[in-house]
Amino acid sequence: MAAPDQTIDRVTATFYEAADANRRAAARRGNIIVLDPAAGDDVMITADLHGHRLNFNRLMEIADLSGHPRRHLVVQEVCHGGPSYPGGGCMSHLLLEDVARWKVEFPDRFHFLLSNHELSELTDFPIMKRKQVLNLHFREGLQQMYGGETETVRKAYCDFLASCPLGVRLVKSAALITHSVPKQVDEQGFDADVFDRPLQASDLSCEGAVFRLLWGRDFRPENVDAFARLAGVELLINGHEPCADGYCVPNRRQVILDCCGDNACYLVLPLDRKLTQQQIVKRIARLS
């Protein structure tokens, strides 16, 4: 049975309010959140969750934004994964709804980064895993919950996703948090202006700047050096890559986190000092 009208109205209103909060966030500069000591004391960084409700709840508990009024929280990639409805359909849309609620509650300190699976929902770009089209499974879950109002709710989802920042810049550490890094920047270049200007439809399409940023898995030192140089940073903190140990360090500039498995890891970094890659790695904590 589809959700009652008041639930549908509440969910859609929350997504539109969260989208407005994204666009108005105090630390937002173009498509990047810029965090310096004036913005807060520290930032907690998480990575891919893919519908993992228990890990999401535990991370929110650890973040404790109410108890840490000068903490920022970075979350990414909740869509596609986790449990399914008994009648079929992915339930991860409920985690995205929680993300929107957190954004409304903490508009200037909760930051949900655009990631490749959310981009696929925004653009209808198909993703297939284990012989299943994840977008269709996700849409089926929406249909289970919202029935004939599915497209009304999905329109609100997409407005929120289109408003999400592409990254978070840590000024003191000269670090950039994004979902991933583009491939072959050392050979093909990259339009780093995408961090500063209004996004265009072409940025989201295959081989557009946003698509390349969110889908790339080129961790060669030459490529990462070229991207960091264009972005004007020294260090990169990413998700996107599955890590059996909950994190990995593929080169001298990059730290990759993974939050959707049993070894989920996260980071809490101070905003008032410069940290090296080694110092950042030492601060990686396990969820359990």
Short mmCIF file of C-alpha atoms in Angstrom, two decimals:
data_model
loop_
_atom_site.label_atom_id
_atom_site.label_comp_id
_atom_site.label_asym_id
_atom_site.label_seq_id
_atom_site.Cartn_x
_atom_site.Cartn_y
_atom_site.Cartn_z
CA MET A 1 0.00 0.00 0.00
CA ALA A 2 1.31 3.44 -0.91
CA ALA A 3 2.20 5.96 1.79
CA PRO A 4 -0.58 8.36 2.87
CA ASP A 5 -0.80 11.81 1.28
CA GLN A 6 0.55 13.58 4.36
CA THR A 7 3.68 11.41 4.28
CA ILE A 8 4.21 12.16 0.60
CA ASP A 9 3.75 15.88 1.22
CA ARG A 10 6.21 15.78 4.12
CA VAL A 11 8.86 13.89 2.15
CA THR A 12 8.68 16.14 -0.91
CA ALA A 13 8.70 19.30 1.22
CA THR A 14 11.78 18.05 3.09
CA PHE A 15 13.69 17.42 -0.14
CA TYR A 16 12.88 20.87 -1.49
CA GLU A 17 13.88 22.46 1.81
CA ALA A 18 17.11 20.43 1.84
CA ALA A 19 17.88 21.54 -1.73
CA ASP A 20 17.44 25.15 -0.67
CA ALA A 21 19.71 24.54 2.32
CA ASN A 22 22.36 23.09 -0.01
CA ARG A 23 22.32 26.17 -2.20
CA ARG A 24 22.37 28.58 0.75
CA ALA A 25 24.96 26.81 2.94
CA ALA A 26 27.14 29.40 4.64
CA ALA A 27 30.44 27.76 3.65
CA ARG A 28 29.45 27.07 0.03
CA ARG A 29 31.56 28.67 -2.67
CA GLY A 30 30.32 27.69 -6.11
CA ASN A 31 30.02 23.89 -5.98
CA ILE A 32 32.46 23.43 -3.10
CA ILE A 33 32.09 23.71 0.67
CA VAL A 34 35.11 25.60 2.05
CA LEU A 35 36.01 24.86 5.67
CA ASP A 36 38.54 26.92 7.61
CA PRO A 37 38.97 27.48 11.38
CA ALA A 38 36.28 30.16 11.39
CA ALA A 39 33.75 27.62 10.06
CA GLY A 40 34.13 25.15 12.92
CA ASP A 41 36.41 23.01 15.05
CA ASP A 42 36.48 19.76 13.09
CA VAL A 43 34.95 17.73 10.28
CA MET A 44 33.87 14.09 10.32
CA ILE A 45 34.30 12.41 6.94
CA THR A 46 32.42 9.30 5.84
CA ALA A 47 32.22 7.48 2.51
CA ASP A 48 30.04 5.05 0.55
CA LEU A 49 27.09 3.60 2.49
CA HIS A 50 24.90 2.02 -0.22
CA GLY A 51 21.81 1.49 1.88
CA HIS A 52 23.67 0.22 4.96
CA ARG A 53 21.23 1.41 7.61
CA LEU A 54 23.17 0.18 10.67
CA ASN A 55 26.41 1.86 9.59
CA PHE A 56 24.57 5.09 8.75
CA ASN A 57 22.86 5.20 12.14
CA ARG A 58 26.10 4.48 13.98
CA LEU A 59 27.98 7.17 12.04
CA MET A 60 25.30 9.73 12.85
CA GLU A 61 25.51 8.72 16.50
CA ILE A 62 29.28 9.19 16.53
CA ALA A 63 29.04 12.51 14.69
CA ASP A 64 26.60 13.82 17.34
CA LEU A 65 26.12 17.17 15.62
CA SER A 66 23.82 18.37 18.41
CA GLY A 67 26.50 17.68 21.00
CA HIS A 68 29.30 19.11 18.83
CA PRO A 69 27.93 22.47 17.63
CA ARG A 70 31.14 23.32 15.74
CA ARG A 71 31.49 19.99 13.92
CA HIS A 72 30.82 19.47 10.21
CA LEU A 73 29.81 16.10 8.77
CA VAL A 74 30.47 14.87 5.23
CA VAL A 75 28.34 11.99 3.91
CA GLN A 76 28.29 10.40 0.46
CA GLU A 77 26.63 7.72 -1.64
CA VAL A 78 23.66 6.16 0.13
CA CYS A 79 21.66 4.98 -2.91
CA HIS A 80 21.61 1.42 -4.32
CA GLY A 81 22.17 -1.39 -1.88
CA GLY A 82 20.97 -2.76 1.42
CA PRO A 83 17.62 -4.49 1.98
CA SER A 84 14.74 -4.80 -0.47
CA TYR A 85 10.98 -4.61 0.07
CA PRO A 86 9.25 -8.00 0.45
CA GLY A 87 7.43 -7.27 -2.81
CA GLY A 88 10.63 -6.20 -4.56
CA GLY A 89 12.45 -2.89 -4.87
CA CYS A 90 15.43 -1.25 -3.20
CA MET A 91 14.82 0.40 0.17
CA SER A 92 17.89 2.65 0.02
CA HIS A 93 15.67 5.59 -0.96
CA LEU A 94 14.72 5.74 2.72
CA LEU A 95 18.36 6.47 3.59
CA LEU A 96 18.35 9.32 1.07
CA GLU A 97 15.27 10.68 2.82
CA ASP A 98 17.16 10.57 6.11
CA VAL A 99 20.00 12.49 4.47
CA ALA A 100 17.57 15.23 3.43
CA ARG A 101 16.19 15.43 6.97
CA TRP A 102 19.69 15.80 8.39
CA LYS A 103 20.44 18.55 5.89
CA VAL A 104 17.33 20.44 6.98
CA GLU A 105 18.18 20.01 10.66
CA PHE A 106 21.84 21.06 10.26
CA PRO A 107 21.84 23.16 7.07
CA ASP A 108 25.33 24.64 7.46
CA ARG A 109 27.14 21.64 8.96
CA PHE A 110 25.76 18.53 7.22
CA HIS A 111 27.18 18.11 3.71
CA PHE A 112 26.03 15.38 1.32
CA LEU A 113 28.35 15.09 -1.68
CA LEU A 114 27.10 14.22 -5.13
CA SER A 115 28.36 10.71 -5.93
CA ASN A 116 28.16 8.52 -9.01
CA HIS A 117 25.16 6.46 -7.88
CA GLU A 118 23.18 9.58 -7.02
CA LEU A 119 24.25 11.10 -10.34
CA SER A 120 22.88 8.00 -12.07
CA GLU A 121 19.50 8.64 -10.45
CA LEU A 122 19.61 12.30 -11.43
CA THR A 123 20.43 11.55 -15.08
CA ASP A 124 18.87 8.09 -15.59
CA PHE A 125 22.31 6.68 -16.37
CA PRO A 126 21.95 2.90 -15.92
CA ILE A 127 24.15 1.00 -13.46
CA MET A 128 24.16 -2.79 -13.55
CA LYS A 129 25.56 -5.03 -10.81
CA ARG A 130 25.06 -8.76 -10.39
CA LYS A 131 22.80 -8.82 -13.48
CA GLN A 132 20.46 -6.23 -11.96
CA VAL A 133 19.85 -2.67 -13.17
CA LEU A 134 20.14 -0.75 -9.90
CA ASN A 135 18.15 2.24 -11.14
CA LEU A 136 15.15 0.05 -11.92
CA HIS A 137 15.43 -1.68 -8.55
CA PHE A 138 15.55 1.76 -6.87
CA ARG A 139 12.55 2.98 -8.87
CA GLU A 140 10.65 -0.15 -7.92
CA GLY A 141 11.29 0.66 -4.27
CA LEU A 142 9.87 4.15 -4.75
CA GLN A 143 6.85 2.61 -6.43
CA GLN A 144 6.34 0.28 -3.47
CA MET A 145 6.30 3.23 -1.08
CA TYR A 146 4.66 6.01 -3.10
CA GLY A 147 2.55 4.30 -5.74
CA GLY A 148 0.98 6.76 -8.15
CA GLU A 149 2.86 9.69 -6.58
CA THR A 150 6.26 8.16 -7.31
CA GLU A 151 7.16 10.75 -9.97
CA THR A 152 6.12 13.61 -7.68
CA VAL A 153 8.47 12.33 -4.99
CA ARG A 154 11.23 11.54 -7.46
CA LYS A 155 11.11 15.09 -8.84
CA ALA A 156 11.81 16.36 -5.32
CA TYR A 157 14.65 13.83 -4.94
CA CYS A 158 16.24 15.08 -8.15
CA ASP A 159 16.00 18.73 -7.14
CA PHE A 160 17.92 17.85 -3.99
CA LEU A 161 20.54 15.80 -5.84
CA ALA A 162 21.08 18.56 -8.40
CA SER A 163 21.82 20.97 -5.55
CA CYS A 164 24.46 18.84 -3.81
CA PRO A 165 28.06 20.09 -3.63
CA LEU A 166 30.83 18.33 -5.50
CA GLY A 167 33.36 18.51 -2.70
CA VAL A 168 34.64 19.98 0.54
CA ARG A 169 37.91 21.91 0.71
CA LEU A 170 39.88 21.86 3.98
CA VAL A 171 41.81 25.11 3.87
CA LYS A 172 44.47 24.45 6.51
CA SER A 173 45.31 20.94 5.30
CA ALA A 174 45.10 21.94 1.62
CA ALA A 175 42.90 18.88 1.13
CA LEU A 176 39.88 18.25 -1.10
CA ILE A 177 37.15 15.74 -0.27
CA THR A 178 35.32 14.46 -3.36
CA HIS A 179 33.67 11.16 -4.23
CA SER A 180 36.54 10.22 -6.53
CA VAL A 181 39.07 11.65 -9.00
CA PRO A 182 38.82 11.91 -12.80
CA LYS A 183 40.80 9.52 -14.94
CA GLN A 184 43.65 10.54 -17.24
CA VAL A 185 43.90 14.12 -16.03
CA ASP A 186 47.62 13.97 -16.77
CA GLU A 187 46.84 13.09 -20.40
CA GLN A 188 43.47 14.76 -21.09
CA GLY A 189 43.33 17.62 -18.56
CA PHE A 190 40.22 18.46 -16.54
CA ASP A 191 37.85 21.41 -16.39
CA ALA A 192 38.47 22.46 -12.77
CA ASP A 193 36.22 25.49 -13.34
CA VAL A 194 33.34 23.07 -12.69
CA PHE A 195 34.00 23.62 -8.99
CA ASP A 196 33.20 27.33 -9.31
CA ARG A 197 30.61 27.87 -12.05
CA PRO A 198 26.96 26.88 -12.42
CA LEU A 199 26.65 23.30 -13.63
CA GLN A 200 25.43 22.56 -17.14
CA ALA A 201 23.70 19.45 -18.49
CA SER A 202 26.85 18.60 -20.43
CA ASP A 203 28.83 18.41 -17.16
CA LEU A 204 26.61 15.55 -15.99
CA SER A 205 26.67 13.52 -19.20
CA CYS A 206 29.25 10.88 -20.13
CA GLU A 207 32.74 12.40 -20.22
CA GLY A 208 31.43 15.68 -18.79
CA ALA A 209 33.44 17.17 -15.91
CA VAL A 210 31.09 16.00 -13.14
CA PHE A 211 30.72 12.53 -14.65
CA ARG A 212 34.51 12.18 -14.91
CA LEU A 213 34.99 13.41 -11.33
CA LEU A 214 32.49 10.97 -9.81
CA TRP A 215 33.20 7.87 -11.91
CA GLY A 216 37.00 7.94 -12.25
CA ARG A 217 39.22 5.29 -10.69
CA ASP A 218 42.64 6.33 -11.90
CA PHE A 219 44.91 6.26 -8.87
CA ARG A 220 48.20 6.47 -10.73
CA PRO A 221 50.52 8.98 -9.01
CA GLU A 222 50.85 10.96 -12.24
CA ASN A 223 47.11 11.33 -12.59
CA VAL A 224 46.48 12.19 -8.95
CA ASP A 225 49.31 14.75 -9.01
CA ALA A 226 47.81 16.38 -12.10
CA PHE A 227 44.33 16.57 -10.55
CA ALA A 228 45.60 17.93 -7.24
CA ARG A 229 47.56 20.60 -9.10
CA LEU A 230 44.49 21.70 -11.07
CA ALA A 231 42.35 21.70 -7.92
CA GLY A 232 44.96 23.69 -6.02
CA VAL A 233 45.35 21.17 -3.18
CA GLU A 234 47.97 18.81 -1.81
CA LEU A 235 45.83 15.95 -0.50
CA LEU A 236 42.70 14.13 -1.66
CA ILE A 237 40.17 12.24 0.48
CA ASN A 238 37.75 10.08 -1.50
CA GLY A 239 35.25 7.24 -1.46
CA HIS A 240 34.03 5.27 -4.51
CA GLU A 241 36.60 2.46 -4.28
CA PRO A 242 35.64 -0.65 -2.25
CA CYS A 243 38.23 -1.25 0.47
CA ALA A 244 38.32 -4.60 2.25
CA ASP A 245 40.02 -2.98 5.26
CA GLY A 246 37.73 0.06 5.28
CA TYR A 247 40.36 2.36 3.81
CA CYS A 248 43.34 2.37 1.49
CA VAL A 249 46.24 4.69 0.61
CA PRO A 250 46.98 4.13 -3.09
CA ASN A 251 49.55 6.92 -3.50
CA ARG A 252 51.26 9.78 -1.66
CA ARG A 253 48.33 12.20 -1.99
CA GLN A 254 45.20 10.12 -1.58
CA VAL A 255 43.24 8.52 1.27
CA ILE A 256 40.18 6.44 0.34
CA LEU A 257 37.47 5.55 2.86
CA ASP A 258 34.73 2.91 2.65
CA CYS A 259 31.73 2.86 5.02
CA CYS A 260 29.46 0.15 3.61
CA GLY A 261 31.15 -2.98 4.90
CA ASP A 262 31.96 -4.69 8.19
CA ASN A 263 35.28 -2.83 8.40
CA ALA A 264 33.75 0.61 7.81
CA CYS A 265 36.07 3.52 8.60
CA TYR A 266 35.70 7.25 9.09
CA LEU A 267 37.81 10.30 9.89
CA VAL A 268 37.54 13.25 12.24
CA LEU A 269 39.97 16.03 11.27
CA PRO A 270 40.62 19.35 13.00
CA LEU A 271 40.11 22.47 10.92
CA ASP A 272 42.73 24.62 12.66
CA ARG A 273 45.94 22.92 11.57
CA LYS A 274 47.75 21.41 8.61
CA LEU A 275 47.95 17.63 8.54
CA THR A 276 50.13 15.39 6.42
CA GLN A 277 48.84 12.27 4.72
CA GLN A 278 50.50 10.13 7.41
CA GLN A 279 48.85 12.14 10.17
CA ILE A 280 45.46 11.78 8.48
CA VAL A 281 45.88 8.02 8.14
CA LYS A 282 46.67 7.75 11.86
CA ARG A 283 43.31 9.41 12.59
CA ILE A 284 41.28 6.83 10.67
CA ALA A 285 38.87 5.11 13.04
CA ARG A 286 36.85 1.93 12.63
CA LEU A 287 33.11 1.99 13.09
CA SER A 288 33.21 -1.18 15.16
#
